[in-house]
Each structure stands twice: as structure tokens, then as C-alpha cells.
GROMACS .gro file of C-alpha atoms in nm:
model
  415
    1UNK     CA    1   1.828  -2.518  -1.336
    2UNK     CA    2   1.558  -2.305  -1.414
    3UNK     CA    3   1.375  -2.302  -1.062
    4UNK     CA    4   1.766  -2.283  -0.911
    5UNK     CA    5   1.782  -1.960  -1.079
    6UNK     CA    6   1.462  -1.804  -0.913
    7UNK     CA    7   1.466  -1.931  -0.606
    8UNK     CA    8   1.837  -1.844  -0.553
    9UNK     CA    9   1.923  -1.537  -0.749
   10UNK     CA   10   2.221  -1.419  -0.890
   11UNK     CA   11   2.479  -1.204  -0.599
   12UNK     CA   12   2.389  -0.867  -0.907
   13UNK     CA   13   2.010  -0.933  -0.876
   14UNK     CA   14   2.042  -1.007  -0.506
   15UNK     CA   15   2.274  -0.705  -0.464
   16UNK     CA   16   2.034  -0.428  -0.664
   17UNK     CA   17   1.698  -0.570  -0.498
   18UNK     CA   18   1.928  -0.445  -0.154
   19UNK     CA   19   2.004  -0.106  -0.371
   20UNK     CA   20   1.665  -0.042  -0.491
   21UNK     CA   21   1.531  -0.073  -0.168
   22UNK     CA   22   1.782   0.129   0.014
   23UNK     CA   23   1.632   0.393  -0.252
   24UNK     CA   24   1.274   0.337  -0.150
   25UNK     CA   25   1.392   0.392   0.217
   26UNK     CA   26   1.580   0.688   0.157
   27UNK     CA   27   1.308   0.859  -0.059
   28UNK     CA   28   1.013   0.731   0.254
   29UNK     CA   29   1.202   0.897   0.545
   30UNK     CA   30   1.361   1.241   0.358
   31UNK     CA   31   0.994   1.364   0.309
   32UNK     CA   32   0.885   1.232   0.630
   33UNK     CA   33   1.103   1.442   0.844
   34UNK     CA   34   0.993   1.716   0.768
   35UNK     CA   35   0.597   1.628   0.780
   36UNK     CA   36   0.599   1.666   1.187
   37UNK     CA   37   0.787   1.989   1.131
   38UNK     CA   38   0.482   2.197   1.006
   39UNK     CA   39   0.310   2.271   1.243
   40UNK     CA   40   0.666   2.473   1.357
   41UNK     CA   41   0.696   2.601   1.064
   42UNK     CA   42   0.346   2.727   1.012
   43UNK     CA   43   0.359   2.907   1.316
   44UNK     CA   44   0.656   3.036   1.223
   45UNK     CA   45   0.579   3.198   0.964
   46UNK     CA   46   0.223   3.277   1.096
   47UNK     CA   47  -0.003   3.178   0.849
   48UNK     CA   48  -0.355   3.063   0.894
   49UNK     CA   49  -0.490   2.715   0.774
   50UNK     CA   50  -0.613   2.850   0.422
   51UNK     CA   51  -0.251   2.999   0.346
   52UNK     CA   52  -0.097   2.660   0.457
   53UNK     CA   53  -0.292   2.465   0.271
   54UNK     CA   54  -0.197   2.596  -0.035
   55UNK     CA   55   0.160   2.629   0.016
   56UNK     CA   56   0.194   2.253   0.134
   57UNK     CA   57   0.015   2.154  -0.231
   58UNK     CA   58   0.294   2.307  -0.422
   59UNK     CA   59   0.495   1.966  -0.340
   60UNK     CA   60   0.198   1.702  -0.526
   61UNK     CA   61   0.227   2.036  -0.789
   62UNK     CA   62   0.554   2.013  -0.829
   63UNK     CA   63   0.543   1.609  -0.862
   64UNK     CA   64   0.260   1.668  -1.133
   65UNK     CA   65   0.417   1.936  -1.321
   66UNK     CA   66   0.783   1.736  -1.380
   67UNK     CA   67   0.611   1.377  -1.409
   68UNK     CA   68   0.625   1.336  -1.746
   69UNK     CA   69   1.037   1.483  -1.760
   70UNK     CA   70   1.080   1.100  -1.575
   71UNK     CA   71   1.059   0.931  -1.889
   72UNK     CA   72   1.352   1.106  -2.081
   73UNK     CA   73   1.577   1.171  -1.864
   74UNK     CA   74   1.564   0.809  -1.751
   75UNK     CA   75   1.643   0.711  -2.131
   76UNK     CA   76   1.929   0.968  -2.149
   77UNK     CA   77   2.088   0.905  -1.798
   78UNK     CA   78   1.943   0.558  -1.686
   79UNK     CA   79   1.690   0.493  -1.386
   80UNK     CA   80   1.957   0.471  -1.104
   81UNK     CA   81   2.151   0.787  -1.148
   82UNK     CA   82   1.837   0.971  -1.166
   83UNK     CA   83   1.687   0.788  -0.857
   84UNK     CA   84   2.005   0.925  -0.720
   85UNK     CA   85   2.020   1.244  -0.812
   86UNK     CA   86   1.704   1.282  -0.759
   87UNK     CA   87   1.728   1.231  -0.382
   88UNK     CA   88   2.032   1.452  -0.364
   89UNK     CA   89   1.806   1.725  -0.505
   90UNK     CA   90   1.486   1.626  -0.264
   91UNK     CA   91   1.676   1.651   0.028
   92UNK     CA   92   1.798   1.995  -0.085
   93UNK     CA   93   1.477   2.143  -0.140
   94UNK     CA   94   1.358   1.963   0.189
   95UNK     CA   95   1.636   2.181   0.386
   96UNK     CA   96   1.531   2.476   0.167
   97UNK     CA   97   1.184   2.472   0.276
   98UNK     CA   98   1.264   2.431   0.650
   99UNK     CA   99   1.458   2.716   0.629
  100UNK     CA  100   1.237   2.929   0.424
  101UNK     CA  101   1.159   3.297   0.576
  102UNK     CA  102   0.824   3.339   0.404
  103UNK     CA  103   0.588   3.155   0.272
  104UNK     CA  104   0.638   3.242  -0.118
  105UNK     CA  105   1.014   3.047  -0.066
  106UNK     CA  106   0.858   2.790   0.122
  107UNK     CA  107   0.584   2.738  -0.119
  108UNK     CA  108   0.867   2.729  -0.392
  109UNK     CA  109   1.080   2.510  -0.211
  110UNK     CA  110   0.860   2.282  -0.135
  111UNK     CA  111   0.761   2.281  -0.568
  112UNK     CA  112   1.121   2.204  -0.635
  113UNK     CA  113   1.097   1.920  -0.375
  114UNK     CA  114   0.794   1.758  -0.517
  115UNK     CA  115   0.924   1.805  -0.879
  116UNK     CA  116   1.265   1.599  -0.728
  117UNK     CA  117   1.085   1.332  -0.573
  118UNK     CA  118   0.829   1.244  -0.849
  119UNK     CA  119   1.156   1.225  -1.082
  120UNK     CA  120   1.327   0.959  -0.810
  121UNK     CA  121   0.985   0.805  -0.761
  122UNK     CA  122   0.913   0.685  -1.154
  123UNK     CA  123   1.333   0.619  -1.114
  124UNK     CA  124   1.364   0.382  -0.860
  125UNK     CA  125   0.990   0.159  -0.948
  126UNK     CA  126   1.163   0.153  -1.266
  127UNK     CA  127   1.516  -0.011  -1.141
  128UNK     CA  128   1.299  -0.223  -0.974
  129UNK     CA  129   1.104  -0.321  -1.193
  130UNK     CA  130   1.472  -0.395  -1.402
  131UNK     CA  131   1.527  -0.622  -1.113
  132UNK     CA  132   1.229  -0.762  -1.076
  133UNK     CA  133   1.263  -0.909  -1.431
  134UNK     CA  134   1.567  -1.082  -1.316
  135UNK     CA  135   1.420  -1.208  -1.043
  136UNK     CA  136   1.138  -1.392  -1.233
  137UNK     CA  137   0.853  -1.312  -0.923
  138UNK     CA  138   0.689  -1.008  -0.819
  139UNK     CA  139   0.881  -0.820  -0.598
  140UNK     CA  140   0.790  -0.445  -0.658
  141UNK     CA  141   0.545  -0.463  -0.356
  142UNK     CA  142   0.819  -0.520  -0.112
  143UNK     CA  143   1.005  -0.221  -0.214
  144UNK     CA  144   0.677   0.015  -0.127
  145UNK     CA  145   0.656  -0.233   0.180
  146UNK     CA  146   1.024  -0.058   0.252
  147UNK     CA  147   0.943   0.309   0.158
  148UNK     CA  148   0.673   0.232   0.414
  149UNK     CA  149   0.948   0.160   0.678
  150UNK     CA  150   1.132   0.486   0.563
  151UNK     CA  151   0.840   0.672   0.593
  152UNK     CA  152   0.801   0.555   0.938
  153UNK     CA  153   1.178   0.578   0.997
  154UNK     CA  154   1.174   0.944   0.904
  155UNK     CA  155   0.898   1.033   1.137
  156UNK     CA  156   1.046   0.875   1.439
  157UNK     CA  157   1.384   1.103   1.319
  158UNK     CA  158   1.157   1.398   1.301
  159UNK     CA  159   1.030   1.338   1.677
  160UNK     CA  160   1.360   1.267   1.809
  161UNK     CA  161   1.496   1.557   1.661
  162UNK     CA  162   1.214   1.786   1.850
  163UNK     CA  163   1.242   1.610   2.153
  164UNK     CA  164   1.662   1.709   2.182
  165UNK     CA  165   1.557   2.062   2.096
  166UNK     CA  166   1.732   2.035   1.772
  167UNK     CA  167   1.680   2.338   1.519
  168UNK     CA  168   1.479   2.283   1.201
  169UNK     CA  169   1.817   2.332   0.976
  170UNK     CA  170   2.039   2.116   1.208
  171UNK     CA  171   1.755   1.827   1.209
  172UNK     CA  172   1.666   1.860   0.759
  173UNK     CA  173   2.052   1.932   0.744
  174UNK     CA  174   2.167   1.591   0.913
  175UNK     CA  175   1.856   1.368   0.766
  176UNK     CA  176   1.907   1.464   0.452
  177UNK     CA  177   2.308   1.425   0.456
  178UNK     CA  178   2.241   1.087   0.599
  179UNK     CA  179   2.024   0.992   0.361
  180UNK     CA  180   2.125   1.119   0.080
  181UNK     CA  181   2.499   0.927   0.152
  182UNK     CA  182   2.303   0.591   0.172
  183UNK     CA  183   2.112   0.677  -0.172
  184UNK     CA  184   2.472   0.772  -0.323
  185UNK     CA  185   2.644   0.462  -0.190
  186UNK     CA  186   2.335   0.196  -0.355
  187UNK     CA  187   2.414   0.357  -0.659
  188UNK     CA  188   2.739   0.145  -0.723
  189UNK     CA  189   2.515  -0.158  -0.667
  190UNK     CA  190   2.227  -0.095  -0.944
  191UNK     CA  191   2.208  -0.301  -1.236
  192UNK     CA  192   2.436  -0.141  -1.512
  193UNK     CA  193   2.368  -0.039  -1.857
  194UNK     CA  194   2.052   0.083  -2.052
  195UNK     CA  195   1.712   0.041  -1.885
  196UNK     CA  196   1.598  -0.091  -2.225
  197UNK     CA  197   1.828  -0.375  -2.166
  198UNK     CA  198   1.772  -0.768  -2.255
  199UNK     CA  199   1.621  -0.812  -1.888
  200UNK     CA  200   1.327  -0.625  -1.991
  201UNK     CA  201   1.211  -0.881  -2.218
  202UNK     CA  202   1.079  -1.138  -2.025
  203UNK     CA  203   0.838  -1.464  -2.001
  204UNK     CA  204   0.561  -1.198  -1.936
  205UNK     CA  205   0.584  -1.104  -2.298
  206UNK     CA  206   0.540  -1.438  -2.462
  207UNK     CA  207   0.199  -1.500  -2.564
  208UNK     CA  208  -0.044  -1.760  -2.462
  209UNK     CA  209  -0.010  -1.990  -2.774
  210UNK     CA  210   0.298  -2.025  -2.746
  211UNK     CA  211   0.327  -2.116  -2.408
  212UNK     CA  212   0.036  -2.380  -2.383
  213UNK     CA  213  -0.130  -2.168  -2.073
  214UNK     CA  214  -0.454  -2.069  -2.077
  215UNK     CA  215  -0.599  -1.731  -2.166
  216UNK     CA  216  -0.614  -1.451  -1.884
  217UNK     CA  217  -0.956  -1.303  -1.825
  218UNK     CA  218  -0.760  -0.978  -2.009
  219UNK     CA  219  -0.628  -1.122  -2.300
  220UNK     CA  220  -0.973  -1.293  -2.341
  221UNK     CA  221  -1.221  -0.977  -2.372
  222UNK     CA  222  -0.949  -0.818  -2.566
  223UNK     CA  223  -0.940  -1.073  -2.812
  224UNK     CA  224  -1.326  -1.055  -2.826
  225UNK     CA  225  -1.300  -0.694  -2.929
  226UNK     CA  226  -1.530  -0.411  -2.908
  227UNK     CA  227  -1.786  -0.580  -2.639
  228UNK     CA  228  -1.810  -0.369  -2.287
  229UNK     CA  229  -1.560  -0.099  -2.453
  230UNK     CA  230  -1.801   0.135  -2.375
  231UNK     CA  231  -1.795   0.097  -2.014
  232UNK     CA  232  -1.416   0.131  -2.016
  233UNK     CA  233  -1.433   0.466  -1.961
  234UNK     CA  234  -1.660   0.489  -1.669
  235UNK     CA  235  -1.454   0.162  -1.519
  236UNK     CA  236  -1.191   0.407  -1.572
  237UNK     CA  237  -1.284   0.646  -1.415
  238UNK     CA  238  -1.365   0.476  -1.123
  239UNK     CA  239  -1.035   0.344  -1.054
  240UNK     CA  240  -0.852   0.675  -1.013
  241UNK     CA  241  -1.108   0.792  -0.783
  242UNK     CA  242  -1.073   0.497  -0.601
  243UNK     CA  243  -0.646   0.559  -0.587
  244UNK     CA  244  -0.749   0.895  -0.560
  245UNK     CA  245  -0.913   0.867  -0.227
  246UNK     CA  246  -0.590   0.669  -0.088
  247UNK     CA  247  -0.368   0.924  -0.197
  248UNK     CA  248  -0.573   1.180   0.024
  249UNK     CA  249  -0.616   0.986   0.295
  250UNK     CA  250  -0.241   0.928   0.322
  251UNK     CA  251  -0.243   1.339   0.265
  252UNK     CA  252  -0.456   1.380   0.548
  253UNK     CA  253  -0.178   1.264   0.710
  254UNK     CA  254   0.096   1.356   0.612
  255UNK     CA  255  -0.046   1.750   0.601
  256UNK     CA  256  -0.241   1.776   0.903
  257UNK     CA  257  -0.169   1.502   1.167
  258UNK     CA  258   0.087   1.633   1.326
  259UNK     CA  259  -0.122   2.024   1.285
  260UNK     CA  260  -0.459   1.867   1.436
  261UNK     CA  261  -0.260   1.659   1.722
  262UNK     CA  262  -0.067   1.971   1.797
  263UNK     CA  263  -0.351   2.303   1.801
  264UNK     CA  264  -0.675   2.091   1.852
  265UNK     CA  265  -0.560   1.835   2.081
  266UNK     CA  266  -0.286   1.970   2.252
  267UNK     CA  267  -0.078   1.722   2.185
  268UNK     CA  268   0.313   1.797   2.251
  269UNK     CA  269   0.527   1.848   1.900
  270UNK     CA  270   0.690   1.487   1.974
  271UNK     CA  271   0.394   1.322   2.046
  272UNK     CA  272   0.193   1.492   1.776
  273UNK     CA  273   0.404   1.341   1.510
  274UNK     CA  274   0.233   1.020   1.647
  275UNK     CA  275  -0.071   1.074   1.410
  276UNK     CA  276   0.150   1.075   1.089
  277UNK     CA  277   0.361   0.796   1.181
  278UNK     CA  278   0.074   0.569   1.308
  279UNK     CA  279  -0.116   0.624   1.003
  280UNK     CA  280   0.214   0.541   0.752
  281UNK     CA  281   0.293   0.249   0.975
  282UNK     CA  282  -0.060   0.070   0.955
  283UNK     CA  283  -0.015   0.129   0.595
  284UNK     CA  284   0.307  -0.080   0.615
  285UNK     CA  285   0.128  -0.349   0.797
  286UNK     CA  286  -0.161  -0.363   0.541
  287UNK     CA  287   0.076  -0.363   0.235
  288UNK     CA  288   0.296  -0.681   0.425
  289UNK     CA  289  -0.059  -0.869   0.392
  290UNK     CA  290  -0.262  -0.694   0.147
  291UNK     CA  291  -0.126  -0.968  -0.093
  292UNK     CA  292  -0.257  -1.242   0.093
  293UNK     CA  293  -0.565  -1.098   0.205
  294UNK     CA  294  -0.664  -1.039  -0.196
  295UNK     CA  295  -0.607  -1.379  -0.266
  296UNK     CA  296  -0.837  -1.497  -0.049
  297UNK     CA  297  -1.113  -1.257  -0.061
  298UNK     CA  298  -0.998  -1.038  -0.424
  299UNK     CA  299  -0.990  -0.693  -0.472
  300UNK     CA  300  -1.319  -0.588  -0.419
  301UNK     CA  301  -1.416  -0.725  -0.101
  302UNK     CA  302  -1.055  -0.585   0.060
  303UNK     CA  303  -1.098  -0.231  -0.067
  304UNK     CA  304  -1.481  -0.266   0.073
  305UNK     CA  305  -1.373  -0.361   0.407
  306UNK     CA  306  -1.066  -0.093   0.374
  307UNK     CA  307  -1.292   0.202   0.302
  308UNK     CA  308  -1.521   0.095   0.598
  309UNK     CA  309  -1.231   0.081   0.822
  310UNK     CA  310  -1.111   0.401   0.713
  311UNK     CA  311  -1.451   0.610   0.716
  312UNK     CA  312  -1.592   0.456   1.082
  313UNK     CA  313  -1.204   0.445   1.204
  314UNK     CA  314  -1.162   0.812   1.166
  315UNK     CA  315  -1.493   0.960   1.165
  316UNK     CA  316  -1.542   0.821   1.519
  317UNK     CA  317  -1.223   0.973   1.597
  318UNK     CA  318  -1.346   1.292   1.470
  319UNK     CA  319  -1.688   1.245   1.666
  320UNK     CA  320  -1.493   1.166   1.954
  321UNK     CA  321  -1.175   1.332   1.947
  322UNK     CA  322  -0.943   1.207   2.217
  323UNK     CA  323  -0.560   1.198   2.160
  324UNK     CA  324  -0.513   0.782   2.190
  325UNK     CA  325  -0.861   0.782   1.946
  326UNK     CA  326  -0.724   0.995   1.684
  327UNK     CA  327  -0.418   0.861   1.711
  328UNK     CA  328  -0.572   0.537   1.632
  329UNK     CA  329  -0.824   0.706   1.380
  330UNK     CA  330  -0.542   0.767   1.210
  331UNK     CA  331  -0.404   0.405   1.202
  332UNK     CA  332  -0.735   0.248   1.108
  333UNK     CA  333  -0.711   0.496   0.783
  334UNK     CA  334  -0.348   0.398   0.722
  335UNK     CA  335  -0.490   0.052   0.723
  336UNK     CA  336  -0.823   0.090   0.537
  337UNK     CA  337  -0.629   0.247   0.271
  338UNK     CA  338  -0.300   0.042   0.217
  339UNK     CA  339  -0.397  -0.163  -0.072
  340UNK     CA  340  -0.654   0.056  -0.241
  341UNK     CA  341  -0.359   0.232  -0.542
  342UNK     CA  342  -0.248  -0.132  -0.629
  343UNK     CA  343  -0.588  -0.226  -0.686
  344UNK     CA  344  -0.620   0.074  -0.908
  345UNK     CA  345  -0.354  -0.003  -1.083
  346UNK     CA  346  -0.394  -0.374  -1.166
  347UNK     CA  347  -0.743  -0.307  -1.255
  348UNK     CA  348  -0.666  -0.033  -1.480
  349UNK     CA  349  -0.389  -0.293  -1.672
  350UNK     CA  350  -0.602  -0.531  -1.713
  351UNK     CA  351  -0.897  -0.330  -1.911
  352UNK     CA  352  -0.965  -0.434  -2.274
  353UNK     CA  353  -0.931  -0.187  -2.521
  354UNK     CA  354  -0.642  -0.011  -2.386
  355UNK     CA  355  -0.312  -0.001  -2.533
  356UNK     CA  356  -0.083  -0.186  -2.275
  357UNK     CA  357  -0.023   0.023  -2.003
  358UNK     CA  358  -0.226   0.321  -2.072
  359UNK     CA  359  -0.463   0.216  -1.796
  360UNK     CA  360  -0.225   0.188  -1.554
  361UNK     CA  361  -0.058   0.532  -1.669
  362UNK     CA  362  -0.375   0.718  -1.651
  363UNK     CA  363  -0.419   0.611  -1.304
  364UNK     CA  364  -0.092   0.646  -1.213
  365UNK     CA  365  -0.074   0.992  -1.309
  366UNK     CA  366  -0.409   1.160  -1.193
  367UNK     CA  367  -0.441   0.950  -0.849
  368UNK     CA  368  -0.137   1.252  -0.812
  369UNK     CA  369  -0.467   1.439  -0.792
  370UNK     CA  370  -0.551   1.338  -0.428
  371UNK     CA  371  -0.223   1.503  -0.275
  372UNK     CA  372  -0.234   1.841  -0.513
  373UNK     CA  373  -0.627   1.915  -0.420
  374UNK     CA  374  -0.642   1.814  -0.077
  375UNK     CA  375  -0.441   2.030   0.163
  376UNK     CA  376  -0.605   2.363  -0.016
  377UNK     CA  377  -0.989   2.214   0.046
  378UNK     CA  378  -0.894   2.124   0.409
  379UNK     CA  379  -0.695   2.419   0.495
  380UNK     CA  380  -1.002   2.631   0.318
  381UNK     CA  381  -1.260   2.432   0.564
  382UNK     CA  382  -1.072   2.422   0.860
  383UNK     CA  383  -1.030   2.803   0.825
  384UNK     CA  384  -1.405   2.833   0.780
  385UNK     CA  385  -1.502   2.554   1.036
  386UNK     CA  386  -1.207   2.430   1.204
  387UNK     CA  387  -0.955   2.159   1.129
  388UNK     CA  388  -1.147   1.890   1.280
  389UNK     CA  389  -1.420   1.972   1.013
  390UNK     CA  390  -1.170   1.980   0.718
  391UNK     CA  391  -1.062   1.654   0.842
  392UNK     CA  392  -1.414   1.463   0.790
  393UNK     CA  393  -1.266   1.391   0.391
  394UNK     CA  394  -1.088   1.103   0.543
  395UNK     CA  395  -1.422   0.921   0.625
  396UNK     CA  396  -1.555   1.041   0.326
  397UNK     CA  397  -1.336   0.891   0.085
  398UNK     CA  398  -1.407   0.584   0.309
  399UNK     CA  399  -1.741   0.601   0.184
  400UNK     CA  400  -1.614   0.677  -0.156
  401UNK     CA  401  -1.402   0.342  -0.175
  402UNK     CA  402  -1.708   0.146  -0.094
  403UNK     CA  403  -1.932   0.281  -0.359
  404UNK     CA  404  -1.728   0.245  -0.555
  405UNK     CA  405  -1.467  -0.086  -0.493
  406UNK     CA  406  -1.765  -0.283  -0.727
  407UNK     CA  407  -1.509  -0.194  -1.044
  408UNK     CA  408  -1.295  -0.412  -0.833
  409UNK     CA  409  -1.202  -0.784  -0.893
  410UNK     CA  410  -1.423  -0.994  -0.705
  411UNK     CA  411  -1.265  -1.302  -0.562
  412UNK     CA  412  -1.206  -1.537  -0.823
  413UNK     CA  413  -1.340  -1.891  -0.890
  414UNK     CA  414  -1.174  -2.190  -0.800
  415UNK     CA  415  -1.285  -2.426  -1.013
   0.00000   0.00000   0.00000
């Protein structure tokens, strides 16, 4: 009865993994159409790279600043409704910020957006993490498999929408009602009740003895105490540098693609939203076999060959810049990069002498780092030495990843 269950789940657990993913979709492609919109909007309100740069990091600012406001209101309201309203408030900003006539509103805007979508993003990984204890399996990485199709969905909007002609308020105005309707209408399919519910307590939480299994690497140098505590730390560290760099590689694109495509390589505003969308949809491919390809090889050798991807994928781009190259630049990064915050993260659990989950908490919340610092230190070196300059911080967090992936797990033995 018990492997009946998991393999075939209950229609409530069937029907919220098909809500919480609708979620992830929805909060993918609202962002994502208005990414190849920039480079309109930049010149529309005729700033220079510098100026840009900043304003597009008040949406990572606004993520950081309301972050920790998740937790509460998610205990007062329950992870669903604010997923929900959470989008509904996203989209508005979104529309706000295409419409904004100078920079300060669009700046603004754009705060209010990110401060939105980090409250739906802690909302929705947390309803699915609600259903993935019904489930009895992993599932979580197929949801950010399907925010990864949103993303991608949302781009290919955001061309369409600039190949009709259509204005920037028509385009936001109709993505975001669409969207925000299919958000709305999941909602009556979430799991009811309290997030603290009796599906959070699950097999996960029984301990070794009890079970007969045998002790995880984890529970095994935390049991032996203080020994290697001191390099926790540094191990630390390394790990949100290392989800760090993904972050601002996936930045890179979602900031500047569609701008570099556009003013350096002429590309037309349809085609340069290419760069974004072949960078997001590489990611999806990586995250579809990430899994896989970590089981065979582990962490460390996948984030290795990732960051080498990612740094000779783009920085030949950059050496060489020709539209189907950099378009393809981009993709390799998208690629090199797709597994590299998961990594982070389970790492980070795993480290002895942590409370449970402060690893993964830590990284979780500074890897925001990567999206608030990077447009400003682009947009300040492409202003003193052109975009394509700015743009060599995609190889070098390459680089970075592969100095650094040794914190990784190495594949394991099979004895």
C-alpha cells in the first residue's frame, strides 16, 4: 500500500503539484517580459549604461530588502495566498515600471516588483515543498525546471509583442492580466490549511536508529562534534560565492542580453531578446539533467565542467562577437550555470555544526547578492569601456566556479 501511495498519488497532491507549478510558470514569464523591453525603455528615458545599471538593481534590492517579511506573512496568511497575491502585485509593479516617465519611478517600480516577487518566490518553494511531503520523492526541482519554461515563455511573449508593434503598456498590461488570472485560478487547487500542517512531518525527520539505515555522511561528522568546525566557515563561504556567480551569470542575462544584442550588435529588438531567452532556456535543459549528470559524476566535477563551459562559452563570444556566437555564448552560460545554486544549497545543508537549515538559509539569502551588485558594476564598466567589457564577469565567474567547485561533493563511492 505504501509504494501504491507514492507512485500513484492522491487526485489533492496530484492536483497542487499542477497548482504549484502553474505558480512557478506564472512568476518565470511575468518578469521575463519585460527583460527584452529595456533596451526600449532605456532609450526612452535616455539614460546611459551607469544610470541603468543602477536602476535595474533596485528589483534584487527590493527582493533583499522584503525577504525576511516571507516568513510571517506566510504563517499569518498561508504560502498559497501569498504566492498569489504576490503575483498580482509583481505584475503590477511590472506594468508600473514599463510605464514609468523617469527613471526615479522606474527605479521605484521596479523595488516594489522585486520586493513582490521575492515574497511569491519563498511562497510558492514553500507550497511545494508542502506537496512534496505528500508526495514522498523529491519533486521541488521540477517546479524550477517549470519557472524555467515560464521564463522562456515570457521572453518569446516579449518578442512577439515587439514584433506586432505592440506598445510597452498594451504588451505588460495583457501578460500580466494573463498571468496573473492563471496564478488566481491555481489558488483553489493548493493544499488547504496551515503550512505547519501534519504533512510537514515526514519520514525525513525520523532518525537513523530508529529506522535501521545507515548514517549519512552529515549526521556522521555531526555526531563526531567539533572536528573540521573550523573550516565551516570558509566551506561556507565558498558556497555562496559559488551560487553567487550563477545568480550573475543568469543577471548578465537577464540585464544586458537583450541591451548588448541590440546597441553592440545590431541586432533587431525581436531578435535581440534571443540572448536572454537562449541563455534561460539552456538553463532549463541543464536543470532537466543536472540530476542525473550529479549522480554520475557528483557535484564537484559538474559545477567544474559548468564553470568551464560558461567562462570559454562566453568569453569566446566576447573575443569574437558575432550575433549567432553570442547568442550561443549566452546558451553555453545558461548551461554552465544551471545546477551551480542547488549545489550550493545541498552543500550548505549538509555542513556539521550548523543548526538545520542555517546553511542553506545563509546561502539562500546572500547568493541574492549576485543580482543586487551586478547590473551597477557592469553598467559602471560598460560606461567606462563599453558593454562588451562589462560583460567579461560572465567568464569570470566561470573561472570563479572552478576554483572554487573543490567545496563541492565529489562523486561518491560505490562500494
Amino acid at each position: 500500500m505504501t509504494v501504491d501511495t507514492e507512485t500513484r498519488p492522491l487526485p489533492t497532491a496530484r492536483h497542487a503539484r499542477a497548482a504549484v507549478a502553474v505558480l512557478f510558470f506564472t512568476n518565470g514569464a511575468l518578469f521575463a517580459n519585460l527583460l527584452p523591453r529595456y533596451p526600449q525603455i532605456k532609450e526612452d528615458l535616455a539614460i546611459g549604461n551607469g544610470a541603468y545599471g543602477l536602476a535595474v538593481a533596485a528589483f534584487p534590492a527590493g527582493a533583499i530588502t522584503a525577504g525576511l517579511a516571507a516568513g510571517l506573512l506566510i504563517r499569518r496568511m498561508g504560502s498559497a495566498r501569498v504566492a498569489v497575491l504576490g503575483t498580482l502585485l509583481t505584475g503590477a509593479g511590472i506594468l508600473a515600471a514599463g510605464l514609468a516617465p523617469s527613471v526615479a519611478l522606474f527605479a521605484t517600480a521596479l523595488f516594489l516588483a522585486g520586493a513582490m516577487d521575492a515574497l511569491t518566490d519563498v511562497a510558492q518553494n514553500a507550497h511545494g515543498l508542502r506537496v512534496q511531503r505528500l508526495y514522498g520523492r523529491s519533486i521541488l526541482n521540477s517546479f524550477h525546471a517549470v519557472w524555467s519554461i515560464g521564463a522562456v515563455t515570457g521572453g518569446l511573449m516579449a518578442a512577439g509583442a515587439i514584433s506586432l508593434g505592440l506598445s510597452l503598456g498594451v504588451h505588460l498590461a495583457v501578460s500580466a492580466a494573463v498571468l496573473v488570472a492563471a496564478a488566481v485560478a491555481a489558488l483553489r487547487f493548493c493544499l488547504p490549511g496551515p503550512d505547519n500542517g501534519p504533512e510537514e512531518t515526514g519520514p525525513e525527520e525520523t532518525r537513523p536508529e530508529e529506522t535501521g539505515r545507515k548514517e549519512t555522511g552529515r549526521e556522521r561528522l555531526t555526531a563526531e562534534g567539533a572536528r573540521g568546525t573550523s573550516r565551516v566557515g570558509a566551506v561556507l563561504a565558498a558556497l555562496v560565492l559559488i551560487a553567487t556567480a550563477g545568480t550573475l551569470v543568469e543577471d548578465a542575462g537577464n540585464s544586458w542580453a537583450a541591451l548588448y544584442l541590440s546597441d553592440a550588435l545590431h541586432a533587431s529588438g525581436a531578435l535581440a531578446a534571443s540572448g536572454f531567452i537562449a541563455l534561460v532556456g539552456a538553463q532549463f535543459i541543464g536543470r532537466l539533467i543536472g540530476d542525473r549528470l550529479v549522480d554520475r559524476f557528483g557535484q564537484r566535477a559538474v559545477a567544474r565542467a559548468g564553470g568551464l563551459i560558461t567562462a570559454v562559452g562566453m568569453g569566446l563570444a566576447l573575443a569574437v562577437p558575432t550575433l549567432p556566437g553570442t547568442i550561443l555564448g549566452f546558451a553555453l552560460a545558461g548551461f554552465g550555470v544551471a545546477t551551480l545554486v542547488p549545489a550550493a544549497m545541498h552543500e550548505a545543508d549538509a555542513l556539521p555544526g550548523l543548526k538545520p537549515g542555517s546553511g542553506l538559509t545563509i546561502v539562500s539569502w546572500l547568493m541574492r547578492l549576485g543580482f543586487l551588485l551586478s547590473p551597477p558594476i557592469v553598467g559602471q564598466v560598460a560606461d567606462a569601456a563599453g558593454l562588451r567589457t562589462g560583460l567579461l564577469v560572465i567568464p569570470a565567474a566561470g573561472v570563479l566556479v572552478v576554483l572554487l567547485a573543490g567545496v563541492l561533493q565529489a562523486r561518491p563511492r560505490r562500494d
